[in-house]
Amino acid sequence: MKNFLMLLALLVLSIFSLLIGVSDVSLIDLFNLSNEGLNIMLLTRLPRLVSIIVAGVGMSISGLIMQQISRNKFVSPTTATTVDSAKLGVLVALIIFSDASPVNKMLIAFAFSMAGTFLFMYVLRRIKFKNIVFVPLVGLVLGSIIDSISTYMAYSFDLIQNVNTWLMGDFSMIIKGRYELLYISIPLIIVAYIYANKFTIVGMGEEFSINLGLNYDQILNIGIGIVAMITSLVLITVGRIPFLGLIIPNIVTIFMGDNMKKNIIPTALFGAIFLLLSDILGRLIIYPYEVSISLIVGVIGSLIFLLLLKRGDR
């Protein structure tokens, strides 16, 4: 029933999103479009809607996987160096391969985000004090170090403004032909659903997983690979979207419990709803101009994160 209500809310918000824009398109026009209206829908608004939904689903499930395999509710691609490492990969691609295609940039970002996430997981396995707040702080420190390296390289090659502008989460530039890479996230999400129970077992520890006959390292690598690839795809296509992978799985867990197999669909739906609602809000605040999605999600997400920290402390 809850999934049905969220699906219905997503459908309503999707229709509303298609109607918002500088060019007026009414609800009746959706079923009786002129050539101009059809072009607006197919070239800009529909690609934007699809990219929002896929990005929201992908980043939310990535956060759910990270929290499960790390056994910490405050770990996500944002707090586990995954996003910062992917950003460094994009910068390296811009410096070394200035004319690289989006696919090549995505592959380089994927390699760096994998390496950064493995570094975080290695450090996590080495430290003994694994307080629920301390662990993501370690990730934020590592991420800040990687981000400092990126900033230094960007200044050295006079790319700081280009990188900051390009990586700022923004759906306003999404048009047909510039978002299709996100479709790669869909089979990865399906794989995440298939492996959900195994990720749950891996989250219980290496020894426990081996005793149940699972290949701990293999399942861990699959989970990190899914997270790194989805994060790279979203970063390349849309830009950086903070907090999404952190707050959505936590909110779903509060109401649905800790069963990952059961939570993966509500997490996907709620992530898409939250990102779509944030995008609509960003488009209406200073209409006809827009506020970037990273700013809207960052403000709302940081407030929710503080509430989660307070709740976790209790």
PDB file of C-alpha atoms in Angstrom:
ATOM      1  CA  MET A   1       0.000   0.000   0.000  1.00  0.00           C
ATOM      2  CA  LYS A   2       2.829   2.414   0.887  1.00  0.00           C
ATOM      3  CA  ASN A   3       4.611   1.615  -2.375  1.00  0.00           C
ATOM      4  CA  PHE A   4       1.395   2.261  -4.299  1.00  0.00           C
ATOM      5  CA  LEU A   5       0.925   5.652  -2.622  1.00  0.00           C
ATOM      6  CA  MET A   6       4.529   6.634  -3.356  1.00  0.00           C
ATOM      7  CA  LEU A   7       4.137   5.511  -6.961  1.00  0.00           C
ATOM      8  CA  LEU A   8       0.985   7.608  -7.239  1.00  0.00           C
ATOM      9  CA  ALA A   9       2.783  10.631  -5.720  1.00  0.00           C
ATOM     10  CA  LEU A  10       5.648  10.153  -8.188  1.00  0.00           C
ATOM     11  CA  LEU A  11       3.188  10.078 -11.089  1.00  0.00           C
ATOM     12  CA  VAL A  12       1.456  13.290  -9.955  1.00  0.00           C
ATOM     13  CA  LEU A  13       4.769  15.093  -9.434  1.00  0.00           C
ATOM     14  CA  SER A  14       6.007  13.881 -12.823  1.00  0.00           C
ATOM     15  CA  ILE A  15       3.002  15.393 -14.599  1.00  0.00           C
ATOM     16  CA  PHE A  16       3.448  18.622 -12.638  1.00  0.00           C
ATOM     17  CA  SER A  17       7.150  18.698 -13.556  1.00  0.00           C
ATOM     18  CA  LEU A  18       6.340  18.393 -17.255  1.00  0.00           C
ATOM     19  CA  LEU A  19       4.096  21.465 -17.017  1.00  0.00           C
ATOM     20  CA  ILE A  20       6.704  23.749 -15.401  1.00  0.00           C
ATOM     21  CA  GLY A  21       8.854  25.878 -17.674  1.00  0.00           C
ATOM     22  CA  VAL A  22       9.295  29.205 -19.373  1.00  0.00           C
ATOM     23  CA  SER A  23       7.216  27.984 -22.327  1.00  0.00           C
ATOM     24  CA  ASP A  24       3.616  27.418 -21.284  1.00  0.00           C
ATOM     25  CA  VAL A  25       2.325  23.885 -21.777  1.00  0.00           C
ATOM     26  CA  SER A  26      -1.069  23.070 -20.248  1.00  0.00           C
ATOM     27  CA  LEU A  27      -2.376  19.694 -19.111  1.00  0.00           C
ATOM     28  CA  ILE A  28      -4.564  19.525 -22.223  1.00  0.00           C
ATOM     29  CA  ASP A  29      -1.518  20.199 -24.373  1.00  0.00           C
ATOM     30  CA  LEU A  30       0.065  16.993 -23.080  1.00  0.00           C
ATOM     31  CA  PHE A  31      -2.523  15.029 -25.062  1.00  0.00           C
ATOM     32  CA  ASN A  32      -2.810  17.403 -28.006  1.00  0.00           C
ATOM     33  CA  LEU A  33       0.629  18.822 -28.661  1.00  0.00           C
ATOM     34  CA  SER A  34       1.591  21.116 -31.493  1.00  0.00           C
ATOM     35  CA  ASN A  35       4.951  20.660 -33.166  1.00  0.00           C
ATOM     36  CA  GLU A  36       6.494  23.271 -30.887  1.00  0.00           C
ATOM     37  CA  GLY A  37       5.001  21.728 -27.759  1.00  0.00           C
ATOM     38  CA  LEU A  38       6.062  18.257 -28.859  1.00  0.00           C
ATOM     39  CA  ASN A  39       9.635  19.429 -29.372  1.00  0.00           C
ATOM     40  CA  ILE A  40       9.700  21.044 -25.918  1.00  0.00           C
ATOM     41  CA  MET A  41       8.496  17.824 -24.334  1.00  0.00           C
ATOM     42  CA  LEU A  42      10.736  15.397 -26.210  1.00  0.00           C
ATOM     43  CA  LEU A  43      13.905  17.494 -26.273  1.00  0.00           C
ATOM     44  CA  THR A  44      13.948  19.052 -22.802  1.00  0.00           C
ATOM     45  CA  ARG A  45      11.228  18.277 -20.268  1.00  0.00           C
ATOM     46  CA  LEU A  46      10.892  14.527 -20.724  1.00  0.00           C
ATOM     47  CA  PRO A  47      14.696  13.970 -20.670  1.00  0.00           C
ATOM     48  CA  ARG A  48      14.874  16.134 -17.568  1.00  0.00           C
ATOM     49  CA  LEU A  49      12.127  14.131 -15.849  1.00  0.00           C
ATOM     50  CA  VAL A  50      13.736  10.790 -16.709  1.00  0.00           C
ATOM     51  CA  SER A  51      17.169  11.950 -15.537  1.00  0.00           C
ATOM     52  CA  ILE A  52      15.725  13.197 -12.218  1.00  0.00           C
ATOM     53  CA  ILE A  53      13.962   9.896 -11.538  1.00  0.00           C
ATOM     54  CA  VAL A  54      16.926   7.713 -12.526  1.00  0.00           C
ATOM     55  CA  ALA A  55      19.409   9.863 -10.576  1.00  0.00           C
ATOM     56  CA  GLY A  56      17.163   9.898  -7.496  1.00  0.00           C
ATOM     57  CA  VAL A  57      16.676   6.137  -7.592  1.00  0.00           C
ATOM     58  CA  GLY A  58      20.343   5.407  -8.278  1.00  0.00           C
ATOM     59  CA  MET A  59      21.870   7.645  -5.597  1.00  0.00           C
ATOM     60  CA  SER A  60      19.358   6.531  -2.962  1.00  0.00           C
ATOM     61  CA  ILE A  61      20.038   2.844  -3.581  1.00  0.00           C
ATOM     62  CA  SER A  62      23.786   3.558  -3.622  1.00  0.00           C
ATOM     63  CA  GLY A  63      23.463   5.050  -0.159  1.00  0.00           C
ATOM     64  CA  LEU A  64      21.432   2.053   1.001  1.00  0.00           C
ATOM     65  CA  ILE A  65      24.155  -0.337  -0.206  1.00  0.00           C
ATOM     66  CA  MET A  66      26.933   1.703   1.424  1.00  0.00           C
ATOM     67  CA  GLN A  67      25.123   1.807   4.744  1.00  0.00           C
ATOM     68  CA  GLN A  68      24.476  -1.924   4.610  1.00  0.00           C
ATOM     69  CA  ILE A  69      27.998  -3.118   3.783  1.00  0.00           C
ATOM     70  CA  SER A  70      29.665  -0.606   6.147  1.00  0.00           C
ATOM     71  CA  ARG A  71      27.188  -1.266   9.003  1.00  0.00           C
ATOM     72  CA  ASN A  72      26.781   2.461   9.571  1.00  0.00           C
ATOM     73  CA  LYS A  73      23.664   4.541   8.896  1.00  0.00           C
ATOM     74  CA  PHE A  74      25.636   7.734   8.243  1.00  0.00           C
ATOM     75  CA  VAL A  75      27.786   6.369   5.427  1.00  0.00           C
ATOM     76  CA  SER A  76      26.907   7.280   1.842  1.00  0.00           C
ATOM     77  CA  PRO A  77      28.693   8.141  -1.425  1.00  0.00           C
ATOM     78  CA  THR A  78      28.983  11.696  -0.061  1.00  0.00           C
ATOM     79  CA  THR A  79      30.576  10.698   3.249  1.00  0.00           C
ATOM     80  CA  ALA A  80      32.635   7.734   1.993  1.00  0.00           C
ATOM     81  CA  THR A  81      34.944   9.610  -0.468  1.00  0.00           C
ATOM     82  CA  THR A  82      33.102   8.099  -3.465  1.00  0.00           C
ATOM     83  CA  VAL A  83      31.857  11.427  -4.864  1.00  0.00           C
ATOM     84  CA  ASP A  84      35.115  13.273  -4.116  1.00  0.00           C
ATOM     85  CA  SER A  85      37.140  10.533  -5.787  1.00  0.00           C
ATOM     86  CA  ALA A  86      34.883  10.587  -8.844  1.00  0.00           C
ATOM     87  CA  LYS A  87      35.347  14.361  -9.029  1.00  0.00           C
ATOM     88  CA  LEU A  88      39.123  13.875  -9.000  1.00  0.00           C
ATOM     89  CA  GLY A  89      38.749  11.326 -11.804  1.00  0.00           C
ATOM     90  CA  VAL A  90      36.740  13.781 -13.904  1.00  0.00           C
ATOM     91  CA  LEU A  91      39.401  16.438 -13.354  1.00  0.00           C
ATOM     92  CA  VAL A  92      42.181  14.047 -14.375  1.00  0.00           C
ATOM     93  CA  ALA A  93      40.207  13.196 -17.509  1.00  0.00           C
ATOM     94  CA  LEU A  94      39.840  16.901 -18.343  1.00  0.00           C
ATOM     95  CA  ILE A  95      43.568  17.511 -17.859  1.00  0.00           C
ATOM     96  CA  ILE A  96      44.989  14.472 -19.635  1.00  0.00           C
ATOM     97  CA  PHE A  97      42.226  13.849 -22.178  1.00  0.00           C
ATOM     98  CA  SER A  98      40.739  17.273 -22.807  1.00  0.00           C
ATOM     99  CA  ASP A  99      38.683  16.023 -25.759  1.00  0.00           C
ATOM    100  CA  ALA A 100      37.614  12.754 -24.106  1.00  0.00           C
ATOM    101  CA  SER A 101      34.069  11.562 -24.742  1.00  0.00           C
ATOM    102  CA  PRO A 102      31.546  11.425 -21.864  1.00  0.00           C
ATOM    103  CA  VAL A 103      31.912   7.634 -21.815  1.00  0.00           C
ATOM    104  CA  ASN A 104      35.682   7.844 -21.316  1.00  0.00           C
ATOM    105  CA  LYS A 105      35.269  10.499 -18.621  1.00  0.00           C
ATOM    106  CA  MET A 106      32.739   8.259 -16.908  1.00  0.00           C
ATOM    107  CA  LEU A 107      35.122   5.278 -16.992  1.00  0.00           C
ATOM    108  CA  ILE A 108      37.966   7.324 -15.507  1.00  0.00           C
ATOM    109  CA  ALA A 109      35.651   8.741 -12.841  1.00  0.00           C
ATOM    110  CA  PHE A 110      34.464   5.192 -12.104  1.00  0.00           C
ATOM    111  CA  ALA A 111      38.047   3.952 -11.636  1.00  0.00           C
ATOM    112  CA  PHE A 112      38.853   6.797  -9.229  1.00  0.00           C
ATOM    113  CA  SER A 113      35.605   6.446  -7.287  1.00  0.00           C
ATOM    114  CA  MET A 114      36.237   2.702  -6.906  1.00  0.00           C
ATOM    115  CA  ALA A 115      39.745   3.397  -5.606  1.00  0.00           C
ATOM    116  CA  GLY A 116      38.502   6.078  -3.196  1.00  0.00           C
ATOM    117  CA  THR A 117      35.712   3.872  -1.843  1.00  0.00           C
ATOM    118  CA  PHE A 118      38.093   0.934  -1.350  1.00  0.00           C
ATOM    119  CA  LEU A 119      40.431   3.293   0.525  1.00  0.00           C
ATOM    120  CA  PHE A 120      37.588   4.288   2.840  1.00  0.00           C
ATOM    121  CA  MET A 121      36.558   0.668   3.424  1.00  0.00           C
ATOM    122  CA  TYR A 122      40.196  -0.266   4.151  1.00  0.00           C
ATOM    123  CA  VAL A 123      40.503   2.517   6.720  1.00  0.00           C
ATOM    124  CA  LEU A 124      37.132   1.501   8.178  1.00  0.00           C
ATOM    125  CA  ARG A 125      38.335  -2.061   8.692  1.00  0.00           C
ATOM    126  CA  ARG A 126      41.537  -0.854  10.378  1.00  0.00           C
ATOM    127  CA  ILE A 127      40.059   1.504  12.950  1.00  0.00           C
ATOM    128  CA  LYS A 128      38.765   0.044  16.207  1.00  0.00           C
ATOM    129  CA  PHE A 129      36.582   2.923  17.374  1.00  0.00           C
ATOM    130  CA  LYS A 130      33.527   2.615  15.087  1.00  0.00           C
ATOM    131  CA  ASN A 131      31.114   5.095  16.621  1.00  0.00           C
ATOM    132  CA  ILE A 132      28.095   5.821  14.398  1.00  0.00           C
ATOM    133  CA  VAL A 133      29.190   9.467  13.987  1.00  0.00           C
ATOM    134  CA  PHE A 134      32.962   8.913  14.003  1.00  0.00           C
ATOM    135  CA  VAL A 135      32.955   6.648  10.920  1.00  0.00           C
ATOM    136  CA  PRO A 136      31.394   9.172   8.494  1.00  0.00           C
ATOM    137  CA  LEU A 137      33.673  11.852   9.944  1.00  0.00           C
ATOM    138  CA  VAL A 138      36.628   9.716   8.867  1.00  0.00           C
ATOM    139  CA  GLY A 139      35.099   9.570   5.386  1.00  0.00           C
ATOM    140  CA  LEU A 140      34.578  13.332   5.339  1.00  0.00           C
ATOM    141  CA  VAL A 141      38.211  13.892   6.347  1.00  0.00           C
ATOM    142  CA  LEU A 142      39.463  11.569   3.603  1.00  0.00           C
ATOM    143  CA  GLY A 143      37.072  13.235   1.162  1.00  0.00           C
ATOM    144  CA  SER A 144      38.385  16.680   2.143  1.00  0.00           C
ATOM    145  CA  ILE A 145      41.951  15.532   1.457  1.00  0.00           C
ATOM    146  CA  ILE A 146      40.961  14.232  -1.975  1.00  0.00           C
ATOM    147  CA  ASP A 147      38.965  17.392  -2.657  1.00  0.00           C
ATOM    148  CA  SER A 148      41.999  19.511  -1.697  1.00  0.00           C
ATOM    149  CA  ILE A 149      44.090  17.601  -4.238  1.00  0.00           C
ATOM    150  CA  SER A 150      41.404  18.237  -6.864  1.00  0.00           C
ATOM    151  CA  THR A 151      41.288  21.945  -6.021  1.00  0.00           C
ATOM    152  CA  TYR A 152      45.080  22.262  -6.219  1.00  0.00           C
ATOM    153  CA  MET A 153      45.156  20.527  -9.616  1.00  0.00           C
ATOM    154  CA  ALA A 154      42.280  22.659 -10.882  1.00  0.00           C
ATOM    155  CA  TYR A 155      44.083  25.857  -9.858  1.00  0.00           C
ATOM    156  CA  SER A 156      47.347  24.625 -11.389  1.00  0.00           C
ATOM    157  CA  PHE A 157      45.708  23.995 -14.770  1.00  0.00           C
ATOM    158  CA  ASP A 158      43.357  27.004 -14.589  1.00  0.00           C
ATOM    159  CA  LEU A 159      40.254  24.790 -14.495  1.00  0.00           C
ATOM    160  CA  ILE A 160      38.789  25.730 -11.120  1.00  0.00           C
ATOM    161  CA  GLN A 161      35.861  27.738 -12.493  1.00  0.00           C
ATOM    162  CA  ASN A 162      35.068  25.179 -15.185  1.00  0.00           C
ATOM    163  CA  VAL A 163      35.124  22.279 -12.740  1.00  0.00           C
ATOM    164  CA  ASN A 164      33.015  24.028 -10.093  1.00  0.00           C
ATOM    165  CA  THR A 165      30.439  25.096 -12.660  1.00  0.00           C
ATOM    166  CA  TRP A 166      30.356  21.746 -14.398  1.00  0.00           C
ATOM    167  CA  LEU A 167      30.059  19.646 -11.244  1.00  0.00           C
ATOM    168  CA  MET A 168      27.343  21.806  -9.658  1.00  0.00           C
ATOM    169  CA  GLY A 169      24.220  19.637  -9.678  1.00  0.00           C
ATOM    170  CA  ASP A 170      21.861  21.113 -12.249  1.00  0.00           C
ATOM    171  CA  PHE A 171      19.113  19.594 -14.386  1.00  0.00           C
ATOM    172  CA  SER A 172      18.482  22.743 -16.438  1.00  0.00           C
ATOM    173  CA  MET A 173      21.080  21.712 -19.040  1.00  0.00           C
ATOM    174  CA  ILE A 174      19.642  18.227 -19.514  1.00  0.00           C
ATOM    175  CA  ILE A 175      18.409  17.797 -23.074  1.00  0.00           C
ATOM    176  CA  LYS A 176      18.018  14.896 -25.462  1.00  0.00           C
ATOM    177  CA  GLY A 177      21.434  13.411 -26.228  1.00  0.00           C
ATOM    178  CA  ARG A 178      23.029  14.515 -22.936  1.00  0.00           C
ATOM    179  CA  TYR A 179      21.481  12.223 -20.357  1.00  0.00           C
ATOM    180  CA  GLU A 180      21.363   8.753 -21.934  1.00  0.00           C
ATOM    181  CA  LEU A 181      24.404   7.527 -19.964  1.00  0.00           C
ATOM    182  CA  LEU A 182      22.126   7.393 -16.921  1.00  0.00           C
ATOM    183  CA  TYR A 183      20.340   4.413 -18.480  1.00  0.00           C
ATOM    184  CA  ILE A 184      23.355   2.301 -17.485  1.00  0.00           C
ATOM    185  CA  SER A 185      22.172   2.757 -13.889  1.00  0.00           C
ATOM    186  CA  ILE A 186      19.021   0.700 -14.525  1.00  0.00           C
ATOM    187  CA  PRO A 187      20.678  -2.748 -14.854  1.00  0.00           C
ATOM    188  CA  LEU A 188      22.913  -1.854 -11.899  1.00  0.00           C
ATOM    189  CA  ILE A 189      19.815  -1.166  -9.798  1.00  0.00           C
ATOM    190  CA  ILE A 190      18.394  -4.553 -10.827  1.00  0.00           C
ATOM    191  CA  VAL A 191      21.656  -6.252  -9.787  1.00  0.00           C
ATOM    192  CA  ALA A 192      21.469  -4.419  -6.450  1.00  0.00           C
ATOM    193  CA  TYR A 193      17.978  -5.841  -5.899  1.00  0.00           C
ATOM    194  CA  ILE A 194      19.140  -9.369  -6.741  1.00  0.00           C
ATOM    195  CA  TYR A 195      22.095  -9.121  -4.331  1.00  0.00           C
ATOM    196  CA  ALA A 196      20.183  -7.329  -1.566  1.00  0.00           C
ATOM    197  CA  ASN A 197      20.118 -10.298   0.825  1.00  0.00           C
ATOM    198  CA  LYS A 198      23.814 -10.980   0.241  1.00  0.00           C
ATOM    199  CA  PHE A 199      24.665  -7.341   0.997  1.00  0.00           C
ATOM    200  CA  THR A 200      22.740  -7.756   4.252  1.00  0.00           C
ATOM    201  CA  ILE A 201      24.831 -10.790   5.188  1.00  0.00           C
ATOM    202  CA  VAL A 202      28.079  -9.023   4.218  1.00  0.00           C
ATOM    203  CA  GLY A 203      27.060  -6.189   6.527  1.00  0.00           C
ATOM    204  CA  MET A 204      27.119  -8.654   9.431  1.00  0.00           C
ATOM    205  CA  GLY A 205      30.862  -9.114   9.062  1.00  0.00           C
ATOM    206  CA  GLU A 206      33.459 -11.118   7.170  1.00  0.00           C
ATOM    207  CA  GLU A 207      33.546 -14.101   9.507  1.00  0.00           C
ATOM    208  CA  PHE A 208      29.764 -14.418   9.598  1.00  0.00           C
ATOM    209  CA  SER A 209      29.562 -14.227   5.781  1.00  0.00           C
ATOM    210  CA  ILE A 210      32.220 -16.905   5.280  1.00  0.00           C
ATOM    211  CA  ASN A 211      30.486 -19.209   7.764  1.00  0.00           C
ATOM    212  CA  LEU A 212      27.330 -18.948   5.637  1.00  0.00           C
ATOM    213  CA  GLY A 213      29.284 -19.878   2.520  1.00  0.00           C
ATOM    214  CA  LEU A 214      29.452 -16.428   0.902  1.00  0.00           C
ATOM    215  CA  ASN A 215      32.498 -15.032  -0.860  1.00  0.00           C
ATOM    216  CA  TYR A 216      32.833 -11.915   1.296  1.00  0.00           C
ATOM    217  CA  ASP A 217      35.320 -10.032  -0.896  1.00  0.00           C
ATOM    218  CA  GLN A 218      33.384 -10.769  -4.087  1.00  0.00           C
ATOM    219  CA  ILE A 219      30.050  -9.498  -2.729  1.00  0.00           C
ATOM    220  CA  LEU A 220      31.777  -6.476  -1.194  1.00  0.00           C
ATOM    221  CA  ASN A 221      33.408  -5.653  -4.542  1.00  0.00           C
ATOM    222  CA  ILE A 222      30.081  -5.977  -6.351  1.00  0.00           C
ATOM    223  CA  GLY A 223      28.441  -3.570  -3.910  1.00  0.00           C
ATOM    224  CA  ILE A 224      31.247  -1.024  -4.139  1.00  0.00           C
ATOM    225  CA  GLY A 225      31.292  -1.385  -7.927  1.00  0.00           C
ATOM    226  CA  ILE A 226      27.557  -0.621  -8.173  1.00  0.00           C
ATOM    227  CA  VAL A 227      27.902   2.413  -5.916  1.00  0.00           C
ATOM    228  CA  ALA A 228      30.974   3.738  -7.771  1.00  0.00           C
ATOM    229  CA  MET A 229      29.438   3.301 -11.223  1.00  0.00           C
ATOM    230  CA  ILE A 230      26.108   4.940 -10.361  1.00  0.00           C
ATOM    231  CA  THR A 231      27.888   7.817  -8.594  1.00  0.00           C
ATOM    232  CA  SER A 232      30.127   8.373 -11.637  1.00  0.00           C
ATOM    233  CA  LEU A 233      27.171   8.308 -14.030  1.00  0.00           C
ATOM    234  CA  VAL A 234      25.232  10.873 -11.997  1.00  0.00           C
ATOM    235  CA  LEU A 235      28.298  13.096 -11.536  1.00  0.00           C
ATOM    236  CA  ILE A 236      29.115  13.085 -15.252  1.00  0.00           C
ATOM    237  CA  THR A 237      25.527  13.671 -16.373  1.00  0.00           C
ATOM    238  CA  VAL A 238      24.005  15.904 -13.710  1.00  0.00           C
ATOM    239  CA  GLY A 239      26.739  16.981 -11.308  1.00  0.00           C
ATOM    240  CA  ARG A 240      27.088  16.612  -7.568  1.00  0.00           C
ATOM    241  CA  ILE A 241      23.936  15.971  -5.528  1.00  0.00           C
ATOM    242  CA  PRO A 242      24.801  15.993  -1.798  1.00  0.00           C
ATOM    243  CA  PHE A 243      23.090  14.102   1.048  1.00  0.00           C
ATOM    244  CA  LEU A 244      20.635  12.222  -1.178  1.00  0.00           C
ATOM    245  CA  GLY A 245      22.200   8.817  -0.601  1.00  0.00           C
ATOM    246  CA  LEU A 246      22.458   9.503   3.112  1.00  0.00           C
ATOM    247  CA  ILE A 247      19.062  10.785   4.214  1.00  0.00           C
ATOM    248  CA  ILE A 248      16.701   8.766   1.985  1.00  0.00           C
ATOM    249  CA  PRO A 249      17.737   5.266   3.206  1.00  0.00           C
ATOM    250  CA  ASN A 250      17.644   6.508   6.809  1.00  0.00           C
ATOM    251  CA  ILE A 251      14.134   7.910   6.504  1.00  0.00           C
ATOM    252  CA  VAL A 252      12.889   4.704   4.850  1.00  0.00           C
ATOM    253  CA  THR A 253      14.574   2.577   7.522  1.00  0.00           C
ATOM    254  CA  ILE A 254      12.859   4.538  10.304  1.00  0.00           C
ATOM    255  CA  PHE A 255       9.435   3.599   8.927  1.00  0.00           C
ATOM    256  CA  MET A 256      10.164   0.249   7.246  1.00  0.00           C
ATOM    257  CA  GLY A 257      12.834  -1.424   9.398  1.00  0.00           C
ATOM    258  CA  ASP A 258      16.265  -2.762   8.405  1.00  0.00           C
ATOM    259  CA  ASN A 259      15.356  -5.416   5.818  1.00  0.00           C
ATOM    260  CA  MET A 260      17.297  -4.304   2.713  1.00  0.00           C
ATOM    261  CA  LYS A 261      15.359  -6.552   0.323  1.00  0.00           C
ATOM    262  CA  LYS A 262      12.096  -5.034   1.538  1.00  0.00           C
ATOM    263  CA  ASN A 263      13.470  -1.483   1.652  1.00  0.00           C
ATOM    264  CA  ILE A 264      15.072  -1.260  -1.757  1.00  0.00           C
ATOM    265  CA  ILE A 265      11.866  -0.442  -3.673  1.00  0.00           C
ATOM    266  CA  PRO A 266      10.554   2.142  -1.145  1.00  0.00           C
ATOM    267  CA  THR A 267      14.039   3.693  -1.074  1.00  0.00           C
ATOM    268  CA  ALA A 268      14.059   3.958  -4.869  1.00  0.00           C
ATOM    269  CA  LEU A 269      10.574   5.508  -4.991  1.00  0.00           C
ATOM    270  CA  PHE A 270      11.156   7.924  -2.128  1.00  0.00           C
ATOM    271  CA  GLY A 271      14.539   8.981  -3.574  1.00  0.00           C
ATOM    272  CA  ALA A 272      12.900   9.796  -6.907  1.00  0.00           C
ATOM    273  CA  ILE A 273      10.045  11.676  -5.175  1.00  0.00           C
ATOM    274  CA  PHE A 274      12.407  13.676  -2.972  1.00  0.00           C
ATOM    275  CA  LEU A 275      14.677  14.699  -5.867  1.00  0.00           C
ATOM    276  CA  LEU A 276      11.738  15.522  -8.131  1.00  0.00           C
ATOM    277  CA  LEU A 277      10.087  17.606  -5.407  1.00  0.00           C
ATOM    278  CA  SER A 278      13.388  19.422  -4.774  1.00  0.00           C
ATOM    279  CA  ASP A 279      13.751  20.133  -8.495  1.00  0.00           C
ATOM    280  CA  ILE A 280      10.210  21.515  -8.718  1.00  0.00           C
ATOM    281  CA  LEU A 281      10.894  23.715  -5.687  1.00  0.00           C
ATOM    282  CA  GLY A 282      14.118  24.990  -7.256  1.00  0.00           C
ATOM    283  CA  ARG A 283      12.263  25.910 -10.437  1.00  0.00           C
ATOM    284  CA  LEU A 284       9.473  27.783  -8.633  1.00  0.00           C
ATOM    285  CA  ILE A 285      11.375  29.778  -5.969  1.00  0.00           C
ATOM    286  CA  ILE A 286      12.656  32.475  -8.375  1.00  0.00           C
ATOM    287  CA  TYR A 287      10.589  31.573 -11.445  1.00  0.00           C
ATOM    288  CA  PRO A 288      11.349  31.845 -14.378  1.00  0.00           C
ATOM    289  CA  TYR A 289      14.946  31.344 -13.160  1.00  0.00           C
ATOM    290  CA  GLU A 290      16.176  28.254 -11.340  1.00  0.00           C
ATOM    291  CA  VAL A 291      18.053  27.374  -8.177  1.00  0.00           C
ATOM    292  CA  SER A 292      20.467  24.479  -8.722  1.00  0.00           C
ATOM    293  CA  ILE A 293      19.386  21.097  -7.447  1.00  0.00           C
ATOM    294  CA  SER A 294      22.585  20.694  -5.426  1.00  0.00           C
ATOM    295  CA  LEU A 295      21.758  23.836  -3.434  1.00  0.00           C
ATOM    296  CA  ILE A 296      18.147  22.805  -2.749  1.00  0.00           C
ATOM    297  CA  VAL A 297      19.042  19.237  -1.768  1.00  0.00           C
ATOM    298  CA  GLY A 298      22.069  20.492   0.185  1.00  0.00           C
ATOM    299  CA  VAL A 299      19.993  22.841   2.348  1.00  0.00           C
ATOM    300  CA  ILE A 300      17.147  20.391   2.976  1.00  0.00           C
ATOM    301  CA  GLY A 301      19.497  17.420   3.293  1.00  0.00           C
ATOM    302  CA  SER A 302      21.789  19.123   5.807  1.00  0.00           C
ATOM    303  CA  LEU A 303      18.824  19.959   8.056  1.00  0.00           C
ATOM    304  CA  ILE A 304      17.545  16.383   7.895  1.00  0.00           C
ATOM    305  CA  PHE A 305      21.087  15.099   8.496  1.00  0.00           C
ATOM    306  CA  LEU A 306      21.327  17.147  11.691  1.00  0.00           C
ATOM    307  CA  LEU A 307      18.000  15.724  12.859  1.00  0.00           C
ATOM    308  CA  LEU A 308      19.239  12.205  12.105  1.00  0.00           C
ATOM    309  CA  LEU A 309      22.433  12.884  14.048  1.00  0.00           C
ATOM    310  CA  LYS A 310      20.393  14.038  17.026  1.00  0.00           C
ATOM    311  CA  ARG A 311      18.140  10.983  16.750  1.00  0.00           C
ATOM    312  CA  GLY A 312      21.170   8.667  16.419  1.00  0.00           C
ATOM    313  CA  ASP A 313      22.745  10.236  19.500  1.00  0.00           C
ATOM    314  CA  ARG A 314      19.588   9.467  21.488  1.00  0.00           C
TER     315      ARG A 314
END
